[in-house]
PDB file of C-alpha atoms in Angstrom:
ATOM      1  CA  UNK A  21     107.376   6.264 -98.632  1.00 50.00           C
ATOM      2  CA  UNK A  22     108.313   3.250-100.815  1.00 56.00           C
ATOM      3  CA  UNK A  23     111.409   1.400 -99.671  1.00 56.00           C
ATOM      4  CA  UNK A  24     113.377   2.096-102.850  1.00 71.00           C
ATOM      5  CA  UNK A  25     112.576   5.813-102.568  1.00 77.00           C
ATOM      6  CA  UNK A  26     113.529   5.758 -98.900  1.00 81.00           C
ATOM      7  CA  UNK A  27     116.839   4.059 -99.705  1.00 88.00           C
ATOM      8  CA  UNK A  28     117.566   6.608-102.410  1.00 91.00           C
ATOM      9  CA  UNK A  29     116.919   9.402 -99.905  1.00 92.00           C
ATOM     10  CA  UNK A  30     119.279   7.741 -97.417  1.00 93.00           C
ATOM     11  CA  UNK A  31     121.972   7.565-100.062  1.00 95.00           C
ATOM     12  CA  UNK A  32     121.466  11.230-100.924  1.00 95.00           C
ATOM     13  CA  UNK A  33     122.218  12.272 -97.329  1.00 96.00           C
ATOM     14  CA  UNK A  34     125.288  10.057 -97.268  1.00 97.00           C
ATOM     15  CA  UNK A  35     126.364  11.585-100.595  1.00 97.00           C
ATOM     16  CA  UNK A  36     126.153  15.061 -99.044  1.00 96.00           C
ATOM     17  CA  UNK A  37     128.606  13.977 -96.378  1.00 97.00           C
ATOM     18  CA  UNK A  38     130.883  12.289 -98.919  1.00 97.00           C
ATOM     19  CA  UNK A  39     130.916  15.469-100.998  1.00 97.00           C
ATOM     20  CA  UNK A  40     132.350  17.376 -98.061  1.00 97.00           C
ATOM     21  CA  UNK A  41     134.754  14.558 -97.156  1.00 97.00           C
ATOM     22  CA  UNK A  42     135.773  12.880-100.443  1.00 97.00           C
ATOM     23  CA  UNK A  43     138.874  11.444 -98.771  1.00 97.00           C
ATOM     24  CA  UNK A  44     136.615   8.844 -97.195  1.00 97.00           C
ATOM     25  CA  UNK A  45     136.361   6.976-100.485  1.00 96.00           C
ATOM     26  CA  UNK A  46     139.952   5.830 -99.978  1.00 96.00           C
ATOM     27  CA  UNK A  47     140.097   5.856 -96.165  1.00 96.00           C
ATOM     28  CA  UNK A  48     137.033   3.699 -95.558  1.00 96.00           C
ATOM     29  CA  UNK A  49     138.875   0.609 -96.820  1.00 96.00           C
ATOM     30  CA  UNK A  50     140.501   0.458 -93.370  1.00 95.00           C
ATOM     31  CA  UNK A  51     137.079   0.125 -91.685  1.00 95.00           C
ATOM     32  CA  UNK A  52     135.534  -3.370 -91.469  1.00 93.00           C
ATOM     33  CA  UNK A  53     132.984  -3.712 -94.258  1.00 94.00           C
ATOM     34  CA  UNK A  54     130.149  -4.475 -91.853  1.00 92.00           C
ATOM     35  CA  UNK A  55     130.690  -1.147 -90.031  1.00 93.00           C
ATOM     36  CA  UNK A  56     130.852   1.093 -93.092  1.00 95.00           C
ATOM     37  CA  UNK A  57     127.120   1.683 -93.778  1.00 96.00           C
ATOM     38  CA  UNK A  58     126.431   2.492 -90.119  1.00 96.00           C
ATOM     39  CA  UNK A  59     129.493   4.748 -89.855  1.00 97.00           C
ATOM     40  CA  UNK A  60     128.470   6.640 -92.982  1.00 97.00           C
ATOM     41  CA  UNK A  61     124.872   7.100 -91.866  1.00 97.00           C
ATOM     42  CA  UNK A  62     126.026   8.279 -88.434  1.00 98.00           C
ATOM     43  CA  UNK A  63     128.500  10.751 -89.952  1.00 98.00           C
ATOM     44  CA  UNK A  64     125.737  12.057 -92.221  1.00 98.00           C
ATOM     45  CA  UNK A  65     123.409  12.495 -89.238  1.00 98.00           C
ATOM     46  CA  UNK A  66     126.021  14.452 -87.293  1.00 98.00           C
ATOM     47  CA  UNK A  67     126.533  16.671 -90.331  1.00 98.00           C
ATOM     48  CA  UNK A  68     122.786  17.336 -90.531  1.00 98.00           C
ATOM     49  CA  UNK A  69     122.682  18.279 -86.847  1.00 98.00           C
ATOM     50  CA  UNK A  70     125.743  20.536 -86.884  1.00 98.00           C
ATOM     51  CA  UNK A  71     124.692  22.226 -90.107  1.00 98.00           C
ATOM     52  CA  UNK A  72     121.340  23.012 -88.508  1.00 98.00           C
ATOM     53  CA  UNK A  73     123.060  24.385 -85.410  1.00 98.00           C
ATOM     54  CA  UNK A  74     125.719  26.501 -87.098  1.00 97.00           C
ATOM     55  CA  UNK A  75     125.010  27.307 -90.743  1.00 95.00           C
ATOM     56  CA  UNK A  76     123.390  30.513 -91.997  1.00 92.00           C
ATOM     57  CA  UNK A  77     123.244  34.034 -90.651  1.00 91.00           C
ATOM     58  CA  UNK A  78     119.804  33.485 -89.110  1.00 94.00           C
ATOM     59  CA  UNK A  79     119.682  30.869 -86.363  1.00 95.00           C
ATOM     60  CA  UNK A  80     115.912  30.359 -86.484  1.00 96.00           C
ATOM     61  CA  UNK A  81     115.651  27.923 -89.435  1.00 96.00           C
ATOM     62  CA  UNK A  82     118.301  25.730 -87.847  1.00 97.00           C
ATOM     63  CA  UNK A  83     116.577  25.858 -84.473  1.00 97.00           C
ATOM     64  CA  UNK A  84     113.365  24.681 -86.102  1.00 97.00           C
ATOM     65  CA  UNK A  85     115.205  21.847 -87.804  1.00 97.00           C
ATOM     66  CA  UNK A  86     116.837  20.775 -84.533  1.00 98.00           C
ATOM     67  CA  UNK A  87     113.424  20.810 -82.843  1.00 97.00           C
ATOM     68  CA  UNK A  88     112.207  18.462 -85.585  1.00 98.00           C
ATOM     69  CA  UNK A  89     115.216  16.250 -85.003  1.00 98.00           C
ATOM     70  CA  UNK A  90     114.448  16.132 -81.280  1.00 98.00           C
ATOM     71  CA  UNK A  91     111.045  14.682 -82.064  1.00 97.00           C
ATOM     72  CA  UNK A  92     112.530  12.319 -84.627  1.00 98.00           C
ATOM     73  CA  UNK A  93     115.201  10.958 -82.278  1.00 98.00           C
ATOM     74  CA  UNK A  94     112.662  10.479 -79.495  1.00 97.00           C
ATOM     75  CA  UNK A  95     110.649   8.510 -82.050  1.00 97.00           C
ATOM     76  CA  UNK A  96     113.663   6.352 -82.859  1.00 97.00           C
ATOM     77  CA  UNK A  97     113.856   5.306 -79.207  1.00 95.00           C
ATOM     78  CA  UNK A  98     110.208   4.189 -79.468  1.00 95.00           C
ATOM     79  CA  UNK A  99     110.661   2.258 -82.686  1.00 94.00           C
ATOM     80  CA  UNK A 100     109.380   4.938 -85.065  1.00 94.00           C
ATOM     81  CA  UNK A 101     111.215   6.773 -87.807  1.00 94.00           C
ATOM     82  CA  UNK A 102     110.499   9.293 -90.536  1.00 94.00           C
ATOM     83  CA  UNK A 103     113.940  10.380 -91.704  1.00 95.00           C
ATOM     84  CA  UNK A 104     115.667   8.045 -94.196  1.00 95.00           C
ATOM     85  CA  UNK A 105     118.880   7.979 -92.143  1.00 97.00           C
ATOM     86  CA  UNK A 106     116.852   5.928 -89.699  1.00 96.00           C
ATOM     87  CA  UNK A 107     116.964   3.003 -92.138  1.00 95.00           C
ATOM     88  CA  UNK A 108     120.575   2.422 -91.102  1.00 96.00           C
ATOM     89  CA  UNK A 109     120.429   3.758 -87.541  1.00 97.00           C
ATOM     90  CA  UNK A 110     117.033   3.638 -85.833  1.00 95.00           C
ATOM     91  CA  UNK A 111     116.969  -0.066 -84.984  1.00 94.00           C
ATOM     92  CA  UNK A 112     120.394   0.083 -83.384  1.00 94.00           C
ATOM     93  CA  UNK A 113     120.220   0.046 -79.559  1.00 93.00           C
ATOM     94  CA  UNK A 114     121.806   3.460 -79.155  1.00 96.00           C
ATOM     95  CA  UNK A 115     120.775   6.200 -76.679  1.00 97.00           C
ATOM     96  CA  UNK A 116     118.694   8.199 -79.165  1.00 98.00           C
ATOM     97  CA  UNK A 117     116.692   9.866 -76.386  1.00 97.00           C
ATOM     98  CA  UNK A 118     119.882  11.195 -74.829  1.00 98.00           C
ATOM     99  CA  UNK A 119     120.994  12.571 -78.180  1.00 98.00           C
ATOM    100  CA  UNK A 120     117.662  14.337 -78.573  1.00 98.00           C
ATOM    101  CA  UNK A 121     118.011  15.898 -75.120  1.00 98.00           C
ATOM    102  CA  UNK A 122     121.539  17.128 -75.995  1.00 98.00           C
ATOM    103  CA  UNK A 123     120.462  19.054 -79.108  1.00 98.00           C
ATOM    104  CA  UNK A 124     119.618  22.356 -77.347  1.00 97.00           C
ATOM    105  CA  UNK A 125     123.190  22.396 -76.049  1.00 97.00           C
ATOM    106  CA  UNK A 126     124.465  21.962 -79.589  1.00 98.00           C
ATOM    107  CA  UNK A 127     122.252  24.859 -80.697  1.00 97.00           C
ATOM    108  CA  UNK A 128     123.639  27.039 -77.878  1.00 96.00           C
ATOM    109  CA  UNK A 129     127.186  26.405 -79.089  1.00 97.00           C
ATOM    110  CA  UNK A 130     126.402  28.622 -82.077  1.00 97.00           C
ATOM    111  CA  UNK A 131     127.232  31.698 -79.990  1.00 96.00           C
ATOM    112  CA  UNK A 132     130.795  32.991 -80.184  1.00 96.00           C
ATOM    113  CA  UNK A 133     132.818  31.547 -77.267  1.00 97.00           C
ATOM    114  CA  UNK A 134     135.056  33.643 -75.061  1.00 97.00           C
ATOM    115  CA  UNK A 135     138.079  31.393 -75.468  1.00 97.00           C
ATOM    116  CA  UNK A 136     139.270  27.880 -76.226  1.00 97.00           C
ATOM    117  CA  UNK A 137     138.076  26.492 -72.902  1.00 97.00           C
ATOM    118  CA  UNK A 138     134.558  27.774 -73.447  1.00 98.00           C
ATOM    119  CA  UNK A 139     134.497  26.461 -77.019  1.00 97.00           C
ATOM    120  CA  UNK A 140     135.190  22.967 -75.666  1.00 97.00           C
ATOM    121  CA  UNK A 141     132.896  23.387 -72.640  1.00 97.00           C
ATOM    122  CA  UNK A 142     129.914  24.319 -74.790  1.00 97.00           C
ATOM    123  CA  UNK A 143     130.271  21.106 -76.755  1.00 98.00           C
ATOM    124  CA  UNK A 144     131.109  18.854 -73.807  1.00 96.00           C
ATOM    125  CA  UNK A 145     127.590  17.576 -73.072  1.00 97.00           C
ATOM    126  CA  UNK A 146     126.737  16.968 -76.719  1.00 98.00           C
ATOM    127  CA  UNK A 147     130.091  15.303 -77.403  1.00 97.00           C
ATOM    128  CA  UNK A 148     129.670  13.040 -74.369  1.00 96.00           C
ATOM    129  CA  UNK A 149     126.384  11.757 -75.803  1.00 97.00           C
ATOM    130  CA  UNK A 150     128.016  11.308 -79.216  1.00 97.00           C
ATOM    131  CA  UNK A 151     130.577   9.069 -77.506  1.00 94.00           C
ATOM    132  CA  UNK A 152     127.798   6.977 -75.964  1.00 94.00           C
ATOM    133  CA  UNK A 153     126.034   6.626 -79.306  1.00 96.00           C
ATOM    134  CA  UNK A 154     129.269   5.623 -81.025  1.00 94.00           C
ATOM    135  CA  UNK A 155     129.980   3.007 -78.378  1.00 92.00           C
ATOM    136  CA  UNK A 156     126.677   1.413 -79.337  1.00 93.00           C
ATOM    137  CA  UNK A 157     127.056   1.818 -83.098  1.00 94.00           C
ATOM    138  CA  UNK A 158     130.788   1.275 -83.566  1.00 90.00           C
ATOM    139  CA  UNK A 159     132.068  -1.112 -80.890  1.00 80.00           C
ATOM    140  CA  UNK A 160     135.678  -0.613 -79.845  1.00 73.00           C
ATOM    141  CA  UNK A 161     138.017  -1.353 -76.975  1.00 63.00           C
ATOM    142  CA  UNK A 162     137.203   0.377 -73.662  1.00 63.00           C
ATOM    143  CA  UNK A 163     138.655   3.865 -73.360  1.00 64.00           C
ATOM    144  CA  UNK A 164     138.551   6.972 -71.203  1.00 65.00           C
ATOM    145  CA  UNK A 165     135.254   8.776 -71.718  1.00 73.00           C
ATOM    146  CA  UNK A 166     136.791  12.227 -71.263  1.00 81.00           C
ATOM    147  CA  UNK A 167     139.452  11.598 -73.895  1.00 83.00           C
ATOM    148  CA  UNK A 168     136.833  10.302 -76.324  1.00 89.00           C
ATOM    149  CA  UNK A 169     134.634  13.327 -75.653  1.00 93.00           C
ATOM    150  CA  UNK A 170     137.456  15.777 -76.320  1.00 94.00           C
ATOM    151  CA  UNK A 171     138.298  13.995 -79.582  1.00 94.00           C
ATOM    152  CA  UNK A 172     134.688  14.424 -80.734  1.00 96.00           C
ATOM    153  CA  UNK A 173     134.680  18.090 -79.707  1.00 97.00           C
ATOM    154  CA  UNK A 174     137.917  18.700 -81.592  1.00 97.00           C
ATOM    155  CA  UNK A 175     136.503  17.275 -84.821  1.00 97.00           C
ATOM    156  CA  UNK A 176     133.315  19.301 -84.385  1.00 98.00           C
ATOM    157  CA  UNK A 177     135.289  22.506 -83.884  1.00 98.00           C
ATOM    158  CA  UNK A 178     137.295  21.729 -87.004  1.00 97.00           C
ATOM    159  CA  UNK A 179     134.134  21.113 -89.025  1.00 97.00           C
ATOM    160  CA  UNK A 180     132.867  24.551 -88.075  1.00 97.00           C
ATOM    161  CA  UNK A 181     136.069  26.055 -89.454  1.00 96.00           C
ATOM    162  CA  UNK A 182     134.901  24.804 -92.848  1.00 95.00           C
ATOM    163  CA  UNK A 183     131.828  27.048 -92.724  1.00 94.00           C
ATOM    164  CA  UNK A 184     131.729  30.645 -93.995  1.00 92.00           C
ATOM    165  CA  UNK A 185     132.350  33.544 -91.651  1.00 92.00           C
ATOM    166  CA  UNK A 186     134.142  33.917 -88.330  1.00 94.00           C
ATOM    167  CA  UNK A 187     131.317  33.409 -85.811  1.00 94.00           C
ATOM    168  CA  UNK A 188     133.164  30.358 -84.477  1.00 95.00           C
ATOM    169  CA  UNK A 189     136.338  32.288 -83.594  1.00 96.00           C
ATOM    170  CA  UNK A 190     136.577  33.076 -79.849  1.00 96.00           C
ATOM    171  CA  UNK A 191     136.613  36.648 -78.622  1.00 95.00           C
ATOM    172  CA  UNK A 192     140.031  36.074 -77.071  1.00 95.00           C
ATOM    173  CA  UNK A 193     141.473  35.467 -80.533  1.00 94.00           C
ATOM    174  CA  UNK A 194     140.157  38.790 -81.796  1.00 91.00           C
ATOM    175  CA  UNK A 195     141.980  40.445 -78.905  1.00 86.00           C
ATOM    176  CA  UNK A 196     145.138  39.291 -80.697  1.00 76.00           C
ATOM    177  CA  UNK A 197     143.971  40.562 -84.081  1.00 63.00           C
ATOM    178  CA  UNK A 198     147.149  42.601 -84.511  1.00 73.00           C
ATOM    179  CA  UNK A 199     149.070  39.337 -84.769  1.00 72.00           C
ATOM    180  CA  UNK A 200     147.344  38.242 -87.982  1.00 85.00           C
ATOM    181  CA  UNK A 201     144.153  36.766 -89.342  1.00 91.00           C
ATOM    182  CA  UNK A 202     141.923  35.686 -86.397  1.00 93.00           C
ATOM    183  CA  UNK A 203     140.497  32.753 -88.377  1.00 94.00           C
ATOM    184  CA  UNK A 204     143.978  31.439 -89.153  1.00 93.00           C
ATOM    185  CA  UNK A 205     145.105  31.997 -85.548  1.00 94.00           C
ATOM    186  CA  UNK A 206     142.121  30.005 -84.293  1.00 96.00           C
ATOM    187  CA  UNK A 207     142.892  27.095 -86.603  1.00 95.00           C
ATOM    188  CA  UNK A 208     146.468  27.087 -85.363  1.00 94.00           C
ATOM    189  CA  UNK A 209     145.280  27.068 -81.757  1.00 95.00           C
ATOM    190  CA  UNK A 210     142.969  24.134 -82.471  1.00 97.00           C
ATOM    191  CA  UNK A 211     145.880  22.164 -83.922  1.00 95.00           C
ATOM    192  CA  UNK A 212     148.039  22.933 -80.889  1.00 95.00           C
ATOM    193  CA  UNK A 213     145.258  21.983 -78.454  1.00 95.00           C
ATOM    194  CA  UNK A 214     144.331  18.775 -80.288  1.00 96.00           C
ATOM    195  CA  UNK A 215     143.714  15.898 -77.826  1.00 93.00           C
ATOM    196  CA  UNK A 216     146.765  13.697 -77.368  1.00 88.00           C
ATOM    197  CA  UNK A 217     144.874  10.405 -77.044  1.00 85.00           C
ATOM    198  CA  UNK A 218     143.294   9.132 -80.227  1.00 84.00           C
ATOM    199  CA  UNK A 219     139.767   7.641 -80.121  1.00 88.00           C
ATOM    200  CA  UNK A 220     139.288   3.904 -79.676  1.00 85.00           C
ATOM    201  CA  UNK A 221     136.725   3.507 -82.449  1.00 88.00           C
ATOM    202  CA  UNK A 222     138.461   3.197 -85.818  1.00 92.00           C
ATOM    203  CA  UNK A 223     135.939   5.333 -87.764  1.00 94.00           C
ATOM    204  CA  UNK A 224     136.166   8.103 -85.151  1.00 94.00           C
ATOM    205  CA  UNK A 225     139.962   7.808 -85.134  1.00 93.00           C
ATOM    206  CA  UNK A 226     140.023   8.226 -88.911  1.00 96.00           C
ATOM    207  CA  UNK A 227     137.644  11.202 -88.760  1.00 96.00           C
ATOM    208  CA  UNK A 228     139.745  12.864 -86.072  1.00 95.00           C
ATOM    209  CA  UNK A 229     142.996  12.429 -87.973  1.00 95.00           C
ATOM    210  CA  UNK A 230     141.392  13.671 -91.159  1.00 97.00           C
ATOM    211  CA  UNK A 231     140.000  16.735 -89.378  1.00 97.00           C
ATOM    212  CA  UNK A 232     143.389  17.583 -87.899  1.00 96.00           C
ATOM    213  CA  UNK A 233     145.083  17.155 -91.278  1.00 96.00           C
ATOM    214  CA  UNK A 234     142.566  19.532 -92.846  1.00 96.00           C
ATOM    215  CA  UNK A 235     143.447  22.147 -90.210  1.00 95.00           C
ATOM    216  CA  UNK A 236     147.029  22.201 -91.464  1.00 93.00           C
ATOM    217  CA  UNK A 237     145.877  23.591 -94.799  1.00 92.00           C
ATOM    218  CA  UNK A 238     145.232  27.223 -95.650  1.00 90.00           C
ATOM    219  CA  UNK A 239     141.664  26.207 -96.513  1.00 93.00           C
ATOM    220  CA  UNK A 240     140.318  23.526 -94.125  1.00 91.00           C
ATOM    221  CA  UNK A 241     137.463  22.802 -96.544  1.00 93.00           C
ATOM    222  CA  UNK A 242     139.900  21.650 -99.242  1.00 94.00           C
ATOM    223  CA  UNK A 243     140.220  17.847 -99.429  1.00 95.00           C
ATOM    224  CA  UNK A 244     143.539  16.107 -98.988  1.00 96.00           C
ATOM    225  CA  UNK A 245     145.183  14.478-101.972  1.00 95.00           C
ATOM    226  CA  UNK A 246     144.220  10.786-102.284  1.00 94.00           C
ATOM    227  CA  UNK A 247     147.726   9.520-101.523  1.00 95.00           C
ATOM    228  CA  UNK A 248     147.844  11.640 -98.352  1.00 96.00           C
ATOM    229  CA  UNK A 249     144.445  10.324 -97.268  1.00 96.00           C
ATOM    230  CA  UNK A 250     145.541   6.722 -97.798  1.00 96.00           C
ATOM    231  CA  UNK A 251     148.693   7.260 -95.729  1.00 96.00           C
ATOM    232  CA  UNK A 252     146.668   8.950 -92.999  1.00 95.00           C
ATOM    233  CA  UNK A 253     144.197   6.091 -92.883  1.00 95.00           C
ATOM    234  CA  UNK A 254     146.919   3.448 -92.860  1.00 94.00           C
ATOM    235  CA  UNK A 255     148.699   5.089 -89.944  1.00 92.00           C
ATOM    236  CA  UNK A 256     145.473   5.447 -87.945  1.00 90.00           C
ATOM    237  CA  UNK A 257     144.500   1.820 -88.529  1.00 88.00           C
ATOM    238  CA  UNK A 258     148.013   0.482 -87.817  1.00 83.00           C
ATOM    239  CA  UNK A 259     148.903   2.450 -84.714  1.00 66.00           C
ATOM    240  CA  UNK A 260     145.619   2.306 -82.884  1.00 58.00           C
ATOM    241  CA  UNK A 261     144.196   4.633 -80.218  1.00 53.00           C
ATOM    242  CA  UNK A 262     147.368   5.014 -78.165  1.00 47.00           C
ATOM    243  CA  UNK A 263     149.213   7.015 -80.837  1.00 42.00           C
TER     244      UNK A 263
END
């Protein structure tokens, strides 16, 4: 594929992510310019993987796509790439093999969990690898691996709330169905359970704060107003991972 065509394809995947998270156009100013292309490509890759794992009523197309991604990520570790996101990511010394190995666990998280603990447990292995990849791609101060992992899992659980249906809502929440809308109850529980320690990496810290802010809305897929996104980004950049 010609380089200009490949670059255009890369930008199209990034644009898909930006369409879902338009707040980033004002929040990314807080990220060092050199990190922005890598952060965007990585966010777009995670969106591709989670969409494959969770979207649609039939799991089989997504399973096939994740199997393709397993092969692709193994190829990245060997210096090969086919997907245009690899333009920005493949040459980075990240644990791509480990990410490939973690994809079946991400696929298994499609099943409805029993409760909050199981929702986090099912994502724990995948989120731990995400942390390792981000440490390679987006250097930051040392931090507790478990806290970083939970922050990733929280943002992933929020992103699933943006998808149609209620397959992500735990069975335990439906047991309380008489108390209101199970989907709304689950979003409230996610907000209450949100990890106390913010991530060390600034891009991940911004994504986590944005995800939590979206959960406060009646529709978590609705973008924040630009002024709110700017304030959110400023606070995350100013206060750092301890707040």
